Every structure is written in C-alpha cells, then in structure tokens.
Short mmCIF file of C-alpha atoms in Angstrom, two decimals:
data_model
loop_
_atom_site.label_atom_id
_atom_site.label_comp_id
_atom_site.label_asym_id
_atom_site.label_seq_id
_atom_site.Cartn_x
_atom_site.Cartn_y
_atom_site.Cartn_z
CA MET A 29 12.73 -0.36 -7.46
CA SER A 30 12.54 -3.92 -8.50
CA HIS A 31 11.73 -6.47 -6.41
CA SER A 32 12.87 -8.83 -9.23
CA GLN A 33 14.80 -11.05 -7.03
CA ALA A 34 12.73 -12.21 -4.39
CA PRO A 35 11.79 -15.41 -4.17
CA GLU A 36 7.60 -15.94 -5.36
CA GLY A 37 5.82 -15.39 -2.41
CA LEU A 38 8.25 -13.14 -0.55
CA ALA A 39 7.63 -10.13 -2.66
CA HIS A 40 6.08 -8.13 -0.06
CA LEU A 41 6.99 -10.66 2.96
CA PHE A 42 7.56 -7.14 5.51
CA ARG A 43 4.70 -5.07 3.47
CA HIS A 44 1.90 -7.88 3.77
CA GLU A 45 2.41 -9.72 7.46
CA TYR A 46 2.51 -5.57 8.81
CA GLY A 47 -1.23 -5.04 9.27
CA SER A 48 -1.81 -9.39 9.85
CA LEU A 49 0.49 -8.98 12.39
CA VAL A 50 -0.70 -5.23 13.69
CA ALA A 51 -3.83 -6.49 14.08
CA SER A 52 -3.55 -9.55 15.66
CA LEU A 53 -1.42 -7.99 18.00
CA VAL A 54 -4.21 -5.54 18.69
CA ARG A 55 -6.66 -8.21 19.47
CA GLN A 56 -4.19 -9.45 22.58
CA PHE A 57 -2.50 -6.48 24.37
CA GLY A 58 -5.52 -3.50 22.42
CA ILE A 59 -5.49 -0.61 20.43
CA GLN A 60 -4.63 1.86 23.22
CA ARG A 61 -1.23 0.13 22.22
CA ILE A 62 -1.25 0.29 19.09
CA ASP A 63 2.00 2.87 19.00
CA LEU A 64 4.08 0.50 21.31
CA ILE A 65 2.42 -2.61 18.57
CA GLU A 66 3.18 -0.71 15.18
CA ASP A 67 6.92 0.04 16.74
CA SER A 68 7.62 -3.13 18.39
CA VAL A 69 6.28 -4.39 15.02
CA GLN A 70 9.19 -2.59 13.03
CA ASP A 71 11.80 -3.83 14.88
CA SER A 72 10.93 -7.13 15.60
CA MET A 73 11.24 -6.81 11.79
CA ALA A 74 14.60 -5.38 11.30
CA GLN A 75 15.80 -8.31 13.48
CA ALA A 76 14.61 -10.35 10.93
CA LEU A 77 16.37 -8.66 8.21
CA THR A 78 20.28 -9.01 10.17
CA ILE A 79 18.92 -12.81 11.75
CA TRP A 80 17.26 -14.59 7.74
CA SER A 81 20.20 -12.79 5.80
CA MET A 82 23.01 -13.86 8.59
CA SER A 83 21.18 -16.76 8.41
CA THR A 84 18.29 -18.86 6.49
CA ARG A 85 14.30 -17.68 7.08
CA PRO A 86 12.38 -20.03 9.49
CA GLU A 87 10.05 -22.07 8.30
CA ASN A 88 7.13 -20.12 9.63
CA PRO A 89 8.37 -16.13 8.30
CA SER A 90 4.86 -15.00 10.24
CA GLY A 91 4.86 -16.80 12.77
CA TRP A 92 8.47 -16.07 13.28
CA LEU A 93 7.38 -12.21 13.63
CA TYR A 94 4.61 -13.07 15.47
CA GLN A 95 6.56 -14.46 18.48
CA VAL A 96 9.60 -11.91 18.90
CA THR A 97 7.03 -8.73 18.14
CA TYR A 98 5.64 -10.59 21.29
CA LYS A 99 8.23 -10.55 22.99
CA TYR A 100 9.56 -7.16 22.70
CA ILE A 101 5.57 -6.43 23.58
CA LEU A 102 5.82 -7.85 26.65
CA SER A 103 9.31 -6.97 27.16
CA ALA A 104 7.92 -3.32 27.48
CA LEU A 105 4.91 -3.53 29.47
CA ARG A 106 6.62 -4.92 32.18
CA LYS A 107 9.18 -2.34 32.38
CA ASP A 108 5.94 0.53 32.45
CA LYS A 109 4.58 -2.23 34.91
CA ARG A 110 7.72 -1.71 36.75
CA GLN A 111 7.27 2.08 36.75
CA HIS A 112 3.74 2.53 36.82
CA THR A 113 3.11 -0.46 38.86
CA ILE A 114 -0.19 1.33 39.83
CA LEU A 115 -1.61 2.23 36.64
CA TYR A 116 -1.58 -1.74 35.45
CA GLU A 117 -3.90 -3.37 38.16
CA ASN A 118 -5.96 -5.11 35.85
CA PHE A 119 -2.96 -7.03 33.86
CA ASP A 120 -3.87 -9.53 31.96
CA SER A 121 -2.32 -12.38 34.30
CA SER A 122 -0.45 -13.74 30.96
CA PHE A 123 1.59 -10.47 31.25
CA ASN A 124 3.44 -12.23 34.28
CA GLU A 125 3.91 -16.30 32.93
CA SER A 126 7.20 -15.33 32.11
CA ASN A 127 8.74 -17.87 29.82
CA ARG A 128 5.25 -18.30 28.22
CA GLN A 129 5.50 -20.19 25.27
CA VAL A 130 3.73 -18.01 22.50
CA TYR A 131 2.00 -19.61 20.11
CA ALA A 132 1.39 -17.39 16.91
CA PRO A 133 -1.91 -17.31 15.67
CA LEU A 134 -3.57 -19.22 12.38
CA VAL A 135 -3.15 -17.74 9.13
CA GLY A 136 -6.83 -17.43 8.95
CA GLN A 137 -7.26 -15.81 12.58
CA MET A 138 -4.55 -13.58 11.16
CA SER A 139 -6.46 -12.41 8.58
CA ASP A 140 -9.78 -12.22 10.55
CA ALA A 141 -7.97 -9.56 13.09
CA LEU A 142 -6.58 -7.92 9.91
CA LEU A 143 -10.41 -7.35 8.88
CA ARG A 144 -11.57 -6.55 11.82
CA MET A 145 -9.16 -3.64 12.49
CA PHE A 146 -10.13 -2.74 9.07
CA PHE A 147 -14.10 -2.28 9.96
CA ILE A 148 -12.91 -0.75 13.60
CA ALA A 149 -11.02 1.77 10.92
CA CYS A 150 -13.62 2.67 9.20
CA HIS A 151 -15.66 3.67 12.43
CA GLU A 152 -18.51 6.43 11.21
CA SER A 153 -16.57 9.25 13.74
CA ILE A 154 -13.39 9.24 11.20
CA SER A 155 -13.59 10.96 7.58
CA GLN A 156 -13.01 8.90 4.42
CA GLU A 157 -8.94 10.54 4.28
CA SER A 158 -8.32 9.47 7.77
CA GLN A 159 -10.07 5.97 7.29
CA LEU A 160 -8.00 5.81 3.50
CA VAL A 161 -4.75 6.96 5.55
CA PHE A 162 -5.38 5.10 8.65
CA THR A 163 -5.60 1.72 6.28
CA LEU A 164 -2.69 2.25 4.45
CA LYS A 165 -0.51 2.29 7.06
CA SER A 166 -1.29 0.16 9.77
CA LEU A 167 -2.91 -2.64 7.26
CA CYS A 168 -0.74 -1.81 4.22
CA GLY A 169 2.16 -1.17 5.90
CA PHE A 170 3.03 2.01 3.82
CA SER A 171 5.38 4.63 5.25
CA VAL A 172 4.42 8.26 5.88
CA LYS A 173 6.29 9.26 3.39
CA GLU A 174 5.31 6.33 0.82
CA ILE A 175 1.98 7.44 1.19
CA SER A 176 3.07 10.83 0.61
CA ALA A 177 3.99 10.54 -1.96
CA ARG A 178 0.98 7.92 -3.75
CA LEU A 179 -1.41 10.25 -2.43
CA PHE A 180 -0.07 13.44 -3.69
CA ILE A 181 -0.10 15.32 0.04
CA SER A 182 1.99 16.54 1.81
CA GLU A 183 4.00 14.22 4.57
CA ALA A 184 2.68 16.89 7.50
CA ASN A 185 -0.99 15.94 6.12
CA VAL A 186 -0.48 12.16 5.87
CA TYR A 187 0.65 12.59 10.30
CA LYS A 188 -2.23 14.61 10.98
CA ARG A 189 -4.65 11.96 8.80
CA PHE A 190 -3.31 8.88 10.84
CA ASN A 191 -3.18 10.63 14.43
CA ARG A 192 -7.03 12.01 13.76
CA ALA A 193 -8.02 8.34 13.32
CA LYS A 194 -5.65 6.71 15.84
CA LYS A 195 -7.01 8.67 18.73
CA SER A 196 -10.83 8.80 17.67
CA LEU A 197 -10.13 4.94 17.65
CA VAL A 198 -8.17 4.81 21.23
CA LYS A 199 -10.37 7.26 22.34
CA GLN A 200 -13.69 4.94 21.81
CA ASN A 201 -11.62 1.96 22.67
CA PHE A 202 -13.00 -0.67 20.06
CA VAL A 203 -12.16 -4.44 20.97
CA LEU A 204 -11.24 -6.00 18.25
CA ASP A 205 -13.97 -9.10 18.89
CA GLU A 206 -16.47 -6.68 20.47
CA ILE A 207 -17.78 -5.88 16.42
CA THR A 208 -20.79 -7.80 15.67
CA GLN A 209 -22.28 -8.43 12.58
CA VAL A 210 -24.51 -5.53 12.40
CA GLN A 211 -22.58 -3.31 13.06
CA ALA A 212 -20.48 -4.99 10.24
CA GLU A 213 -22.57 -4.49 7.91
CA LYS A 214 -23.90 -0.99 8.89
CA ARG A 215 -19.56 -0.32 8.32
CA MET A 216 -18.95 -1.97 4.27
CA PRO A 217 -20.11 0.61 2.47
CA ALA A 218 -17.33 2.87 4.09
CA VAL A 219 -14.85 -0.16 3.35
CA TYR A 220 -16.13 -0.73 0.08
CA LYS A 221 -15.55 3.31 -0.33
CA VAL A 222 -11.44 2.79 1.13
CA LEU A 223 -10.84 0.19 -1.20
CA TYR A 224 -12.17 2.13 -4.15
CA LEU A 225 -10.35 5.37 -3.48
CA MET A 226 -7.70 3.07 -3.40
CA LEU A 227 -8.03 0.99 -6.43
CA THR A 228 -9.03 5.25 -8.07
CA GLU A 229 -5.99 6.60 -6.22
CA GLY A 230 -3.99 4.10 -8.01
CA TYR A 231 -5.66 3.74 -11.01
CA LEU A 232 -6.14 6.91 -12.24
CA SER A 233 -2.88 8.42 -10.64
CA SER A 234 -0.25 9.95 -12.47
CA HIS A 235 2.94 8.74 -10.86
CA PRO A 236 4.78 8.31 -13.15
CA ASP A 237 6.28 5.08 -11.66
CA LEU A 238 4.51 1.99 -12.74
CA THR A 239 4.72 0.36 -9.44
CA ILE A 240 3.89 3.45 -7.30
CA ARG A 241 0.22 3.23 -9.34
CA LEU A 242 0.67 -0.17 -9.01
CA ASP A 243 0.95 -1.64 -5.75
CA LEU A 244 -2.94 0.72 -4.62
CA CYS A 245 -4.49 -1.51 -6.84
CA LEU A 246 -2.75 -4.53 -5.81
CA GLU A 247 -3.71 -3.69 -2.11
CA ALA A 248 -7.05 -3.07 -3.03
CA GLU A 249 -7.29 -6.05 -4.45
CA ARG A 250 -5.23 -8.18 -1.60
CA LEU A 251 -7.83 -6.48 1.05
CA ALA A 252 -11.01 -7.40 -1.38
CA ARG A 253 -10.15 -10.89 -1.75
CA ILE A 254 -9.37 -10.96 2.46
CA LEU A 255 -12.96 -9.67 2.68
CA CYS A 256 -14.56 -11.98 0.30
CA GLU A 257 -13.06 -14.57 1.90
CA HIS A 258 -14.77 -13.49 4.90
CA PRO A 259 -18.64 -14.67 6.50
CA TRP A 260 -18.96 -10.63 6.49
CA GLY A 261 -17.83 -9.94 3.24
CA ASN A 262 -19.09 -13.08 0.98
CA LYS A 263 -21.58 -10.59 -0.87
CA PRO A 264 -22.77 -9.91 -4.40
CA GLU A 265 -20.77 -6.07 -3.73
CA THR A 266 -17.83 -7.34 -2.78
CA TYR A 267 -17.25 -9.46 -6.28
CA ALA A 268 -18.50 -6.44 -8.08
CA LEU A 269 -15.45 -4.80 -6.48
CA LEU A 270 -13.41 -7.47 -7.36
CA ALA A 271 -14.17 -7.97 -11.04
CA LEU A 272 -13.71 -3.71 -10.99
CA ILE A 273 -10.29 -4.00 -9.85
CA HIS A 274 -9.56 -6.20 -12.12
CA PHE A 275 -10.10 -5.43 -14.95
CA ASN A 276 -8.69 -2.12 -14.15
CA LEU A 277 -5.25 -4.48 -13.17
CA ALA A 278 -5.75 -6.22 -16.71
CA ARG A 279 -5.25 -2.03 -18.42
CA ILE A 280 -2.96 -0.65 -15.96
CA ALA A 281 0.01 -1.22 -17.63
CA THR A 282 -1.01 1.00 -21.46
CA ARG A 283 -2.21 3.50 -19.61
CA GLU A 284 1.28 4.77 -20.20
CA ASN A 285 4.29 4.59 -22.15
CA LYS A 286 7.64 6.29 -22.15
CA ALA A 287 5.90 9.87 -23.25
CA GLY A 288 3.45 9.85 -20.41
CA LEU A 289 -0.46 8.74 -19.60
CA VAL A 290 -1.68 7.50 -23.33
CA LEU A 291 -6.07 7.78 -23.72
CA LEU A 292 -8.38 4.88 -23.78
CA ALA A 293 -8.61 5.46 -27.40
CA ASP A 294 -4.92 5.11 -28.27
CA GLN A 295 -3.87 1.81 -25.78
CA GLN A 296 -2.19 -1.20 -27.46
CA ARG A 297 -5.21 -3.56 -26.84
CA ASP A 298 -3.52 -6.31 -27.45
CA LEU A 299 -1.35 -5.49 -24.26
CA TRP A 300 -4.18 -6.03 -22.06
CA ASP A 301 -4.09 -8.76 -19.41
CA LYS A 302 -6.54 -11.30 -20.76
CA GLN A 303 -5.79 -13.66 -17.78
CA LYS A 304 -6.92 -10.69 -15.51
CA ILE A 305 -9.80 -10.03 -17.98
CA ALA A 306 -11.07 -13.42 -17.84
CA GLN A 307 -11.09 -13.17 -14.21
CA ALA A 308 -12.42 -10.34 -13.29
CA LEU A 309 -15.39 -11.85 -15.75
CA SER A 310 -15.53 -14.61 -13.57
CA TYR A 311 -15.75 -12.20 -10.49
CA LEU A 312 -18.39 -10.18 -12.23
CA ALA A 313 -20.99 -13.38 -13.22
CA LEU A 314 -20.33 -13.79 -9.00
CA SER A 315 -21.87 -10.53 -8.04
CA ALA A 316 -24.75 -11.17 -10.32
CA GLN A 317 -26.87 -12.40 -7.50
CA GLY A 318 -29.55 -10.88 -5.29
CA ASP A 319 -32.04 -7.73 -6.02
CA SER A 320 -29.79 -5.24 -5.82
CA ILE A 321 -27.76 -3.15 -7.92
CA SER A 322 -24.62 -0.81 -6.58
CA ARG A 323 -22.36 1.55 -8.15
CA TYR A 324 -19.74 -1.14 -8.25
CA HIS A 325 -21.56 -3.68 -9.76
CA ILE A 326 -22.78 -0.53 -13.28
CA GLU A 327 -18.95 0.79 -12.86
CA ALA A 328 -17.39 -3.06 -13.19
CA SER A 329 -20.37 -3.13 -16.46
CA ILE A 330 -18.54 -0.24 -17.71
CA ALA A 331 -14.82 -1.02 -17.44
CA ALA A 332 -16.00 -5.24 -18.91
CA GLU A 333 -17.31 -3.19 -22.54
CA HIS A 334 -14.64 -0.96 -22.77
CA CYS A 335 -12.26 -4.51 -21.77
CA LEU A 336 -14.07 -6.74 -24.25
CA ALA A 337 -14.25 -4.28 -27.01
CA GLU A 338 -12.68 -4.54 -30.12
CA SER A 339 -11.22 -0.91 -30.79
CA PHE A 340 -12.74 1.78 -29.66
CA GLN A 341 -14.69 2.84 -32.02
CA LYS A 342 -16.19 -0.53 -32.03
CA THR A 343 -17.21 0.17 -27.87
CA ARG A 344 -21.02 -0.81 -26.97
CA TRP A 345 -21.32 2.86 -26.51
CA GLN A 346 -25.59 2.93 -25.79
CA ASN A 347 -24.27 0.29 -23.54
CA ILE A 348 -22.18 2.62 -22.01
CA VAL A 349 -24.28 5.62 -21.89
CA ALA A 350 -27.75 3.45 -20.71
CA ALA A 351 -25.19 2.53 -17.34
CA TYR A 352 -23.70 6.12 -17.02
CA GLU A 353 -27.39 7.50 -16.39
CA LEU A 354 -28.50 4.10 -14.64
CA LEU A 355 -25.25 4.93 -12.10
CA GLU A 356 -25.93 8.51 -11.85
CA SER A 357 -29.60 7.68 -10.51
CA VAL A 358 -27.30 5.03 -8.33
CA ALA A 359 -24.58 7.18 -6.68
CA PRO A 360 -25.39 10.40 -8.25
CA SER A 361 -21.98 12.96 -8.99
CA PRO A 362 -20.86 14.86 -11.89
CA MET A 363 -18.18 13.20 -12.77
CA HIS A 364 -20.85 10.47 -13.88
CA ARG A 365 -21.76 13.34 -15.75
CA LEU A 366 -19.29 13.88 -17.61
CA ASN A 367 -18.11 10.95 -18.77
CA ARG A 368 -21.95 10.20 -19.87
CA ALA A 369 -21.44 13.44 -22.13
CA LEU A 370 -17.79 12.04 -23.65
CA ALA A 371 -20.02 8.62 -24.23
CA VAL A 372 -23.06 10.66 -25.65
CA ALA A 373 -20.46 12.22 -28.33
CA GLU A 374 -19.29 8.88 -28.88
CA ASN A 375 -22.91 7.20 -29.07
CA ASP A 376 -24.03 10.17 -30.78
CA THR A 377 -23.23 13.55 -32.09
CA PRO A 378 -20.91 15.79 -29.98
CA GLU A 379 -23.39 18.17 -29.50
CA ALA A 380 -25.37 16.17 -27.79
CA GLY A 381 -23.00 15.03 -25.36
CA LEU A 382 -22.48 19.20 -24.92
CA LYS A 383 -25.58 19.82 -24.28
CA ILE A 384 -25.75 16.82 -21.68
CA LEU A 385 -22.87 19.90 -20.02
CA GLU A 386 -25.27 22.79 -20.27
CA ASP A 387 -27.72 21.41 -19.06
CA ALA A 388 -26.17 19.74 -16.06
CA ASP A 389 -26.23 22.09 -13.14
CA ILE A 390 -22.56 21.60 -12.64
CA PRO A 391 -21.05 22.24 -8.75
CA SER A 392 -18.37 24.88 -8.60
CA TRP A 393 -15.23 22.13 -7.00
CA LEU A 394 -15.99 20.49 -10.68
CA GLN A 395 -15.59 23.63 -12.57
CA ARG A 396 -12.46 24.89 -11.04
CA SER A 397 -11.22 21.08 -11.71
CA TYR A 398 -8.93 20.31 -15.29
CA HIS A 399 -11.37 17.23 -15.58
CA TRP A 400 -13.91 19.47 -16.68
CA TYR A 401 -12.33 22.12 -19.04
CA ALA A 402 -10.74 19.22 -21.33
CA VAL A 403 -14.16 17.47 -21.01
CA LEU A 404 -15.55 21.02 -22.77
CA ALA A 405 -12.91 22.10 -24.98
CA ASP A 406 -12.88 18.07 -26.71
CA LEU A 407 -16.41 18.73 -27.17
CA GLN A 408 -16.66 22.22 -28.15
CA TYR A 409 -13.55 21.39 -30.91
CA ARG A 410 -15.06 18.32 -32.13
CA THR A 411 -18.46 20.94 -32.69
CA ASN A 412 -15.98 23.51 -34.80
CA ASP A 413 -16.18 25.79 -31.87
CA THR A 414 -12.49 26.24 -31.99
CA ALA A 415 -11.70 29.91 -30.02
CA ALA A 416 -13.91 28.29 -26.56
CA ALA A 417 -12.30 25.32 -26.80
CA VAL A 418 -8.31 26.70 -26.80
CA GLN A 419 -9.54 29.16 -23.94
CA ASN A 420 -10.73 26.13 -22.22
CA VAL A 421 -7.62 23.99 -22.66
CA ASN A 422 -5.54 26.30 -21.85
CA LYS A 423 -7.82 26.99 -18.57
CA ALA A 424 -7.94 22.73 -18.28
CA ILE A 425 -3.87 23.21 -18.73
CA GLU A 426 -2.93 25.49 -16.02
CA LEU A 427 -5.48 23.66 -13.52
CA ALA A 428 -3.38 20.34 -14.11
CA PRO A 429 -2.36 18.35 -11.22
CA SER A 430 1.07 16.86 -12.60
CA GLN A 431 3.30 17.38 -15.67
CA TYR A 432 2.09 14.56 -17.28
CA VAL A 433 -1.54 15.31 -16.66
CA LYS A 434 -0.02 19.07 -18.91
CA ASP A 435 1.56 16.27 -21.20
CA LEU A 436 -1.38 13.78 -22.09
CA LEU A 437 -3.95 17.33 -22.83
CA ASN A 438 -1.93 18.51 -24.99
CA GLN A 439 -1.33 15.61 -26.37
CA ARG A 440 -5.55 14.75 -26.94
CA MET A 441 -5.77 18.63 -28.34
CA SER A 442 -2.73 18.23 -30.64
CA ARG A 443 -5.13 16.11 -33.08
CA TYR A 444 -7.63 18.90 -33.70
CA MET B 1 37.39 -11.72 8.26
CA CYS B 2 34.96 -8.45 7.67
CA ILE B 3 34.08 -6.00 10.32
CA LEU B 4 31.42 -4.04 9.75
CA ARG B 5 31.08 -0.54 12.00
CA SER B 6 27.82 1.34 11.76
CA GLN B 7 28.14 5.17 12.99
CA THR B 8 25.89 5.35 16.38
CA GLY B 9 22.76 7.92 16.57
CA GLU B 10 19.42 7.86 15.53
CA CYS B 11 18.84 7.60 12.37
CA GLU B 12 14.95 7.00 11.02
CA LYS B 13 13.46 3.22 11.43
CA PRO B 14 13.32 1.75 7.68
CA SER B 15 9.60 1.27 6.10
CA PRO B 16 8.86 -2.24 5.21
CA THR B 17 8.74 -1.84 1.60
CA ASP B 18 12.37 -0.62 2.35
CA MET B 19 13.26 -3.51 4.84
CA GLU B 20 11.53 -5.79 1.83
CA THR B 21 14.38 -4.13 -0.42
CA MET B 22 17.21 -5.16 1.60
CA TYR B 23 16.45 -8.71 2.02
CA ALA B 24 15.44 -8.92 -1.76
CA ARG B 25 18.97 -7.50 -1.53
CA TYR B 26 20.79 -9.46 0.47
CA GLN B 27 19.45 -12.52 -0.62
CA ALA B 28 20.59 -11.72 -4.09
CA TRP B 29 24.19 -10.41 -3.42
CA GLN B 30 24.72 -13.60 -1.59
CA SER B 31 23.40 -16.47 -3.51
CA LYS B 32 25.69 -14.12 -6.24
CA PHE B 33 28.76 -14.95 -3.36
CA SER B 34 27.60 -17.89 -2.33
CA ASP B 35 31.09 -19.32 -2.81
CA ASN B 36 33.21 -16.91 -0.85
CA ILE B 37 31.00 -15.85 2.09
CA LEU B 38 32.28 -18.82 4.74
CA ASP B 39 30.26 -17.59 7.44
CA MET B 40 27.61 -14.72 7.11
CA GLY B 41 28.42 -14.37 10.87
CA GLY B 42 26.38 -12.71 13.50
CA ALA B 43 25.50 -9.09 14.54
CA LEU B 44 27.16 -7.54 17.60
CA SER B 45 24.96 -6.21 20.28
CA SER B 46 25.40 -3.01 21.85
CA ASP B 47 25.47 -3.74 24.98
CA GLY B 48 28.30 -6.63 26.98
CA ALA B 49 31.70 -5.54 28.62
CA VAL B 50 35.28 -3.83 28.44
CA VAL B 51 37.81 -6.10 30.68
CA ASP B 52 41.47 -4.61 31.34
CA LYS B 53 44.40 -4.28 33.61
CA ASP B 54 42.46 -1.60 35.03
CA GLY B 55 38.72 -3.03 35.79
CA VAL B 56 35.41 -3.54 33.71
CA LYS B 57 33.47 -1.06 31.45
CA ASP B 58 30.40 -2.24 30.91
CA GLY B 59 28.32 -1.23 27.97
CA PRO B 60 25.93 -0.52 26.19
CA PHE B 61 28.53 1.95 24.45
CA VAL B 62 26.26 4.14 22.86
CA GLU B 63 28.71 6.75 23.39
CA MET B 64 31.15 5.62 20.94
CA LYS B 65 30.37 7.30 17.05
CA GLU B 66 31.25 4.11 15.92
CA LEU B 67 30.33 0.50 16.82
CA ILE B 68 31.11 -2.55 15.26
CA GLY B 69 27.62 -4.15 14.29
CA GLY B 70 28.63 -7.28 12.63
CA TYR B 71 31.26 -9.32 11.27
CA MET B 72 31.67 -12.38 8.32
CA LEU B 73 34.69 -14.42 6.80
CA LEU B 74 34.99 -14.16 3.42
CA THR B 75 37.31 -16.20 1.19
CA ALA B 76 38.95 -15.22 -1.99
CA ASN B 77 42.11 -15.77 -3.10
CA SER B 78 43.26 -11.95 -3.36
CA LEU B 79 42.88 -9.53 -1.13
CA GLU B 80 41.47 -7.44 -4.78
CA THR B 81 38.69 -10.16 -5.17
CA ALA B 82 37.11 -9.96 -1.34
CA LYS B 83 37.41 -6.11 -1.87
CA GLN B 84 35.25 -6.08 -5.13
CA VAL B 85 33.33 -8.49 -2.55
CA ILE B 86 32.59 -6.35 -0.03
CA GLN B 87 32.23 -3.41 -2.35
CA VAL B 88 28.51 -4.24 -4.03
CA SER B 89 27.28 -5.37 -0.43
CA PRO B 90 24.25 -4.00 0.12
CA MET B 91 25.94 -3.68 3.62
CA VAL B 92 28.18 -0.79 2.56
CA ALA B 93 25.13 0.53 1.04
CA ASN B 94 24.05 1.63 4.03
CA SER B 95 25.27 5.60 5.01
CA GLY B 96 26.93 5.80 8.20
CA THR B 97 28.38 1.90 7.62
CA SER B 98 31.95 0.88 6.99
CA ILE B 99 33.59 -2.72 6.51
CA GLU B 100 36.94 -3.18 7.33
CA ILE B 101 38.40 -6.02 5.46
CA ARG B 102 41.76 -8.00 7.10
CA GLU B 103 43.33 -11.19 6.41
CA ILE B 104 43.67 -13.73 8.99
CA SER B 105 47.00 -14.66 9.00
CA THR B 106 47.59 -18.88 9.07
CA PRO B 107 50.56 -19.90 9.89
#
C-alpha cells in the first residue's frame, strides 16, 4: 500500500485526525458515549471521503470533520432522547439548541484532549496489553484487523482487550478535564510503557511489510512528540524515549532486505538515516537534565553507541556492557542479561558471555523462547561446542514465531 | 453521464487507513483525468420519492437490491476513451459497485 500520491501532510490525515477527534468529542460528550463517538467519527470520515473527492477539500479538514461528527452525535442523541426522555433529564443545555454554530477546538486543545485521553487509558485498572490495544484503536485510528496484524494476535483477542479497556473506562466514568497533574504524574510510567511497546512491537517485529513495522514506530514518535510539547510530559525521560525512537527509526529500513531480516553486524551502516541520528542525538542531549536516570536513557545510550560506531567490530563494546549492567540494575529483566552476555562476548570472549548465561537465574518463559536458544547456540558455536550448539539451533528454529525469524536464524548459524 | 450503482446491504465500515488510501486514489485519478472530468457530480442519498401516475412512493429505498448512488459528467472523444477512464477509477474498485456510461445526446 502506497501513500505516495497523497499530498504532503495528508498521508495520514484520517488516521491521525481520528484520535484527536475521538478525544475531543469524549471531552464534550463523555466517555460513556465512546461507541457512538467512534461510529460517528467513522461516518463523518466516510462522508468526507465522498464530498472531498467530489469537490475540493475544505481549508480546515480537521474542523470540518469535528463539526460534521458533532452534528451526527447530536442527532443520534436527540433521537435517543425522544425515545428515553426520562433517562436524559440532565442533558447539557447546548444539546437542545438546534442550530447552534459548532466551533471546532483549536489544534492545541485537540492535542490536549488526545493526551488526556491517553493518560486516562493508562489507568492502573486496565492491563498493559489492553492499554496498548485501546491506544492503537481509539487514539491512533487503527482498525481491529490492522492491530491484529501488527501485534500478531487474533482479531478476537484484539476485540477482547479493547472491550476490557472500554468497559473499565466507562464503568469509572472518567472525565477528561478532571485528571490532575498529580494523577498524570503517577501514570507517566504506564504512558511511557505503552509508547515503548509501540516502538518495540514495530521495530522488532518480523512482519515482512516495512510500512507495517514503520507505522507503529511513527505512531510512538507522534504521541511522544505531543507528550513532550505538553507541560505534563516535558521531562528528561520523554526526551530519552524520543531519542530511542529516533535511533531506531534511523536504522529500521536496513533491518530487512529481500532475503529477510538482517542482523546488526550485517546492516549497511551507510544507509542509516543520518538526519534521524542527528535528531536523536539532540533529544539525547535534552534528556540529560535532572538527577535521575531511566531505562529509556540507558537504552537510548546503547542505541547511540551502535549508531555512532563505524562498524560492528569498531563498536565500543565496553560502553555497551556497562550500559547493560546499569540497565539490569534500573530495570531488571533477563532479556537485558541476554543482551549483556552478547556484548561481553564481543568485548571479552565468547566464553565470558556464556558464563554470564550459566550463572543467571533464567525464568522458564525465557527458557522456552527462541531468543534464549539462539543466543546460547551462537555462543556455543563460538566456543567450539558444536554438538550443543546444533541442538540449541534446532530448538530455536522450532520455537521461532515466524518464517522470517527462522530464515534469520538459519542465515546466522550458517556462518559457523 | 456516468451513473454509479451500488449493491445495498450492510458492509463493513472502512478503517481510517482504508479511507486514506481511497482518498489518495481518488485524488490521483482525478488529477490524471482532469481534462476528461467535467463535473464530479454528487452522491445521491437513499432518501427521496418516486412519483408516477398512481401516486408517490417515499424512500428510503433500502429494499432495492441496487441503488443509484451517484452521478458524474465526463467528456471524451469516444465511448472507448470514456470506458478506459472509468475502468481505472477508484469507484469501480469497490466490490458491488458498477458504473453505467451513457452518452448525453446533443441535437
């Protein structure tokens, strides 16, 4: 699918407007009416498609969409009201002024609404996986089918996660304008986590279609930028996340070629996007304020080391080893241990890398993943323990989630 | 004169991404054939009425299998050219949609 014919800035007009429209209308009509709001946004976009194609596009497409959607909602509510007058005694008086001019909110107000909605969706009563699905659907404008393709989960599962989030939001009847800075502060880690998941789901995805991998990263970038422009989100940690996003965006196109996924060591570094790397470095500089260091700071600095290294061999592995050690203390995860083992193998010896894995307390979920077997096999090959390596390669290939990963593993191990 | 007919019935709503793609296709098609497109016409709503000597039948006409959903005016030096323009249009790419091309006879 190509958007090359779309004029500049219009490539994602509908999808990007979707989230701000939903959020602005939730602010106006309440979270209780989210289904009606989402349906109406879709209807007004379908109408826009017909009308804009037949004549010219209005100067302010977003304002046009807001006004049309507003009227759809109003007429649906009126119809509803006639049917259940008693239930709607407390109607907002504005609903009754039939021909009142509807003013679309300003751009700043729309992104403020979008951000408030994002913070509301990241409430602790909602599981992380549901937060992610809700954000992708209601704020990024992806359909259930598109989310299912991007997260490698079934459509039924997407529905389930979305509905859980929605039910919880409706039950607690959140009001966008009632969320305080203190509450926002508390939810910041969850907000970052959702953005981080969008980034990694996109960047590490083994989806064969680059646009599909790219658009999750670009959504993370769009929301992170809105976040850092808002007083709630203007923080060093947000800049660190933005830096990480840009370091990854700079390299994403070289992560695959016609043959499939490409390993870091084999990527064509001269094709990395230098402008993106420069942007990432300026975000990294902005992140270096305050006195606390987050996992995003460390991950961004690891990405920076890779992006600035002339070649895989000339990478400053000692810095990467140190960064992974720090990362393990800030955000303990056996995945970081695995990465540290690989960095140690480059910096010291494969034996030293293997030793780290042998000493580690590896949880069973990781021991059932292809990652674990692949890293183990790689290090065993390099320590000339071929018999064990072959066994582990086969296990890794068996457990690999997609043909692309299987191909990558075959390609990786064929060098030994 | 091009008359657009669509099959009625519930169909899945397009996602914003689908709509972006369709909009881009419309724009590309329109700019490519801007010399041929006289008037993009308009969409026809399913509300309305049918009047004949026996009286008036009010819409919506949802019970009909096929509905005229829109019209548009083209200019072309032959029916063949008009067919080519319409064949590559984004409208006929939608399943269940057909476009009838009729020459407006001039005296």
